[in-house]
CSV table of C-alpha atoms in Angstrom, one decimal:
chain,number,residue,atom,x,y,z
K,159,LYS,CA,132.9,104.6,97.3
K,160,LYS,CA,130.6,103.3,100.0
K,161,MET,CA,126.9,103.5,99.5
K,162,ALA,CA,125.0,105.6,102.1
K,163,ARG,CA,123.0,103.4,104.4
K,164,ALA,CA,119.4,104.1,105.2
K,165,GLY,CA,120.4,104.9,108.8
K,166,SER,CA,123.0,107.4,107.9
K,167,HIS,CA,122.7,110.8,109.6
K,168,THR,CA,121.4,113.3,107.0
K,169,ILE,CA,121.3,117.1,106.9
K,170,VAL,CA,118.9,118.8,104.5
K,171,LEU,CA,120.1,122.2,103.3
K,172,LEU,CA,117.1,124.1,101.8
K,173,GLN,CA,116.7,127.4,100.1
K,174,GLU,CA,113.1,128.0,99.2
K,175,THR,CA,113.6,130.9,96.9
K,176,SER,CA,116.4,132.7,95.1
K,177,SER,CA,116.9,134.8,98.3
K,178,GLN,CA,119.7,133.6,100.6
K,179,ALA,CA,117.6,134.8,103.5
K,180,SER,CA,115.3,131.7,102.8
K,181,ARG,CA,118.1,129.3,103.7
K,182,THR,CA,117.4,126.7,106.4
K,183,PHE,CA,118.7,123.3,107.4
K,184,SER,CA,117.1,120.3,109.0
K,185,ASP,CA,118.8,117.5,110.9
K,186,PHE,CA,117.7,113.8,110.6
K,187,GLU,CA,118.8,110.5,112.0
K,188,SER,CA,118.4,108.7,108.6
K,189,ILE,CA,117.9,109.2,104.9
K,190,GLN,CA,114.4,107.9,105.3
K,191,GLU,CA,113.5,110.5,108.0
K,192,ALA,CA,115.0,113.2,105.7
K,193,MET,CA,112.9,112.1,102.8
K,194,ASN,CA,109.8,112.0,105.0
K,195,GLY,CA,110.7,115.6,106.1
K,196,ILE,CA,110.9,116.8,102.5
K,197,CYS,CA,107.4,115.2,101.8
K,198,GLN,CA,106.1,116.9,104.9
K,199,LEU,CA,107.4,120.3,103.8
K,200,TYR,CA,105.5,119.9,100.5
K,201,GLU,CA,102.4,118.7,102.3
K,202,GLN,CA,102.5,121.7,104.6
K,203,ARG,CA,102.7,123.9,101.5
K,204,LEU,CA,99.7,122.2,100.0
K,205,LYS,CA,97.7,122.6,103.2
K,206,ALA,CA,98.5,126.3,103.3
K,207,MET,CA,97.4,126.7,99.7
K,208,ASN,CA,94.2,124.7,100.4
K,209,PRO,CA,93.2,125.5,104.0
K,210,GLY,CA,89.6,124.3,103.7
K,211,GLN,CA,90.4,120.8,102.4
K,212,ARG,CA,90.8,118.0,105.0
K,213,ASN,CA,92.5,115.5,102.6
K,214,ILE,CA,94.8,116.6,99.8
K,215,THR,CA,96.2,114.2,97.2
K,216,TYR,CA,99.2,114.7,95.0
K,217,ASP,CA,101.2,112.6,92.6
K,218,ILE,CA,105.0,112.1,92.5
K,219,SER,CA,105.3,114.5,89.5
K,220,GLU,CA,103.9,117.4,91.6
K,221,LEU,CA,106.3,116.6,94.4
K,222,TYR,CA,109.2,116.6,91.8
K,223,ASN,CA,108.0,120.0,90.5
K,224,PHE,CA,108.1,121.3,94.0
K,225,ILE,CA,111.6,120.1,94.5
K,226,ASP,CA,112.7,121.5,91.1
K,227,GLN,CA,111.2,125.0,91.9
K,228,LEU,CA,113.1,125.3,95.2
K,229,GLY,CA,116.0,127.8,95.1
K,230,ASP,CA,118.4,125.1,96.2
K,231,LEU,CA,118.2,121.7,97.9
K,232,CYS,CA,121.1,119.5,99.0
K,233,CYS,CA,121.4,116.5,101.3
K,234,LEU,CA,124.6,115.9,103.2
K,235,VAL,CA,124.7,112.2,104.2
K,236,TYR,CA,127.2,110.8,106.7
K,237,ASN,CA,129.5,108.2,105.1
K,238,ASN,CA,130.9,106.6,108.3
K,239,GLN,CA,134.4,107.9,107.3
K,240,GLY,CA,134.0,111.1,109.3
K,241,THR,CA,132.7,113.1,106.4
K,242,TYR,CA,129.4,114.0,104.8
K,243,GLN,CA,128.7,113.2,101.1
K,244,PRO,CA,126.6,116.0,99.3
K,245,HIS,CA,123.7,115.0,97.1
K,246,ASN,CA,121.7,117.1,94.6
K,247,LYS,CA,118.0,117.5,93.8
K,248,GLN,CA,118.0,114.5,91.4
K,249,TRP,CA,119.3,112.3,94.1
K,250,VAL,CA,116.6,113.6,96.5
K,251,LYS,CA,113.9,112.9,93.9
K,252,ASP,CA,115.2,109.3,93.5
K,253,LYS,CA,115.3,108.8,97.3
K,254,VAL,CA,111.9,110.3,97.8
K,255,TYR,CA,110.4,108.0,95.2
K,256,GLN,CA,112.1,104.9,96.9
K,257,HIS,CA,110.9,106.1,100.3
K,258,LEU,CA,107.3,106.5,99.2
K,259,LYS,CA,107.4,103.1,97.4
K,260,LYS,CA,108.8,101.5,100.5
K,261,MET,CA,106.1,103.0,102.7
K,262,ASP,CA,103.5,101.7,100.3
K,263,SER,CA,105.0,98.2,100.2
K,264,ASP,CA,105.5,98.1,104.0
K,265,GLY,CA,101.9,99.1,104.6
K,266,SER,CA,103.2,102.2,106.5
K,267,THR,CA,100.6,104.9,107.0
K,268,THR,CA,100.4,108.4,108.1
K,269,LEU,CA,99.0,109.3,111.5
K,270,GLU,CA,95.5,109.8,110.1
K,271,GLY,CA,95.6,106.3,108.6
K,272,ALA,CA,95.8,107.3,104.9
K,273,ALA,CA,98.3,105.1,103.1
K,274,ARG,CA,100.9,107.0,101.1
K,275,ARG,CA,101.8,105.8,97.7
K,276,ALA,CA,104.4,107.0,95.2
K,277,GLU,CA,101.7,107.5,92.6
K,278,GLY,CA,99.3,109.5,94.8
K,279,CYS,CA,100.3,110.6,98.3
K,280,GLN,CA,97.8,111.9,100.8
K,281,ALA,CA,98.2,114.8,103.2
K,282,SER,CA,95.7,115.7,105.9
K,283,GLU,CA,95.5,118.2,108.7
K,284,LEU,CA,97.5,116.0,111.0
K,285,GLY,CA,100.6,115.5,108.9
K,286,CYS,CA,102.8,112.5,108.6
K,287,ALA,CA,104.3,109.9,111.0
K,288,GLY,CA,107.8,111.1,112.0
K,289,THR,CA,106.9,114.7,112.4
K,290,ARG,CA,109.6,116.5,114.4
């Protein structure tokens, strides 16, 4: 089996609730962009729940709980053999953690200049770099 590269085209299949009507998909150029998109989804949810707060912090366990409570979540990652490899919620949690740690070690920041860390990410009204 080949390992998926960070630049592998990734499709995120998401079902927010138990209702099939809540199914959506998002298309990303890389695994990293897909993980950023999942973080953004959670950050948007936090902003909607806390509309008066400019900066909202959360830790990785809260992000994991969000992923766990989704009706369904799957990532399809292109494997350069003409097919897509499916990955489950646990894989997503592992990749999100790696993504956030890499952002922290690279000194990458969100648009508002708040560094994101795996232990305590920040969301603000502007959202994250890489917003589609």
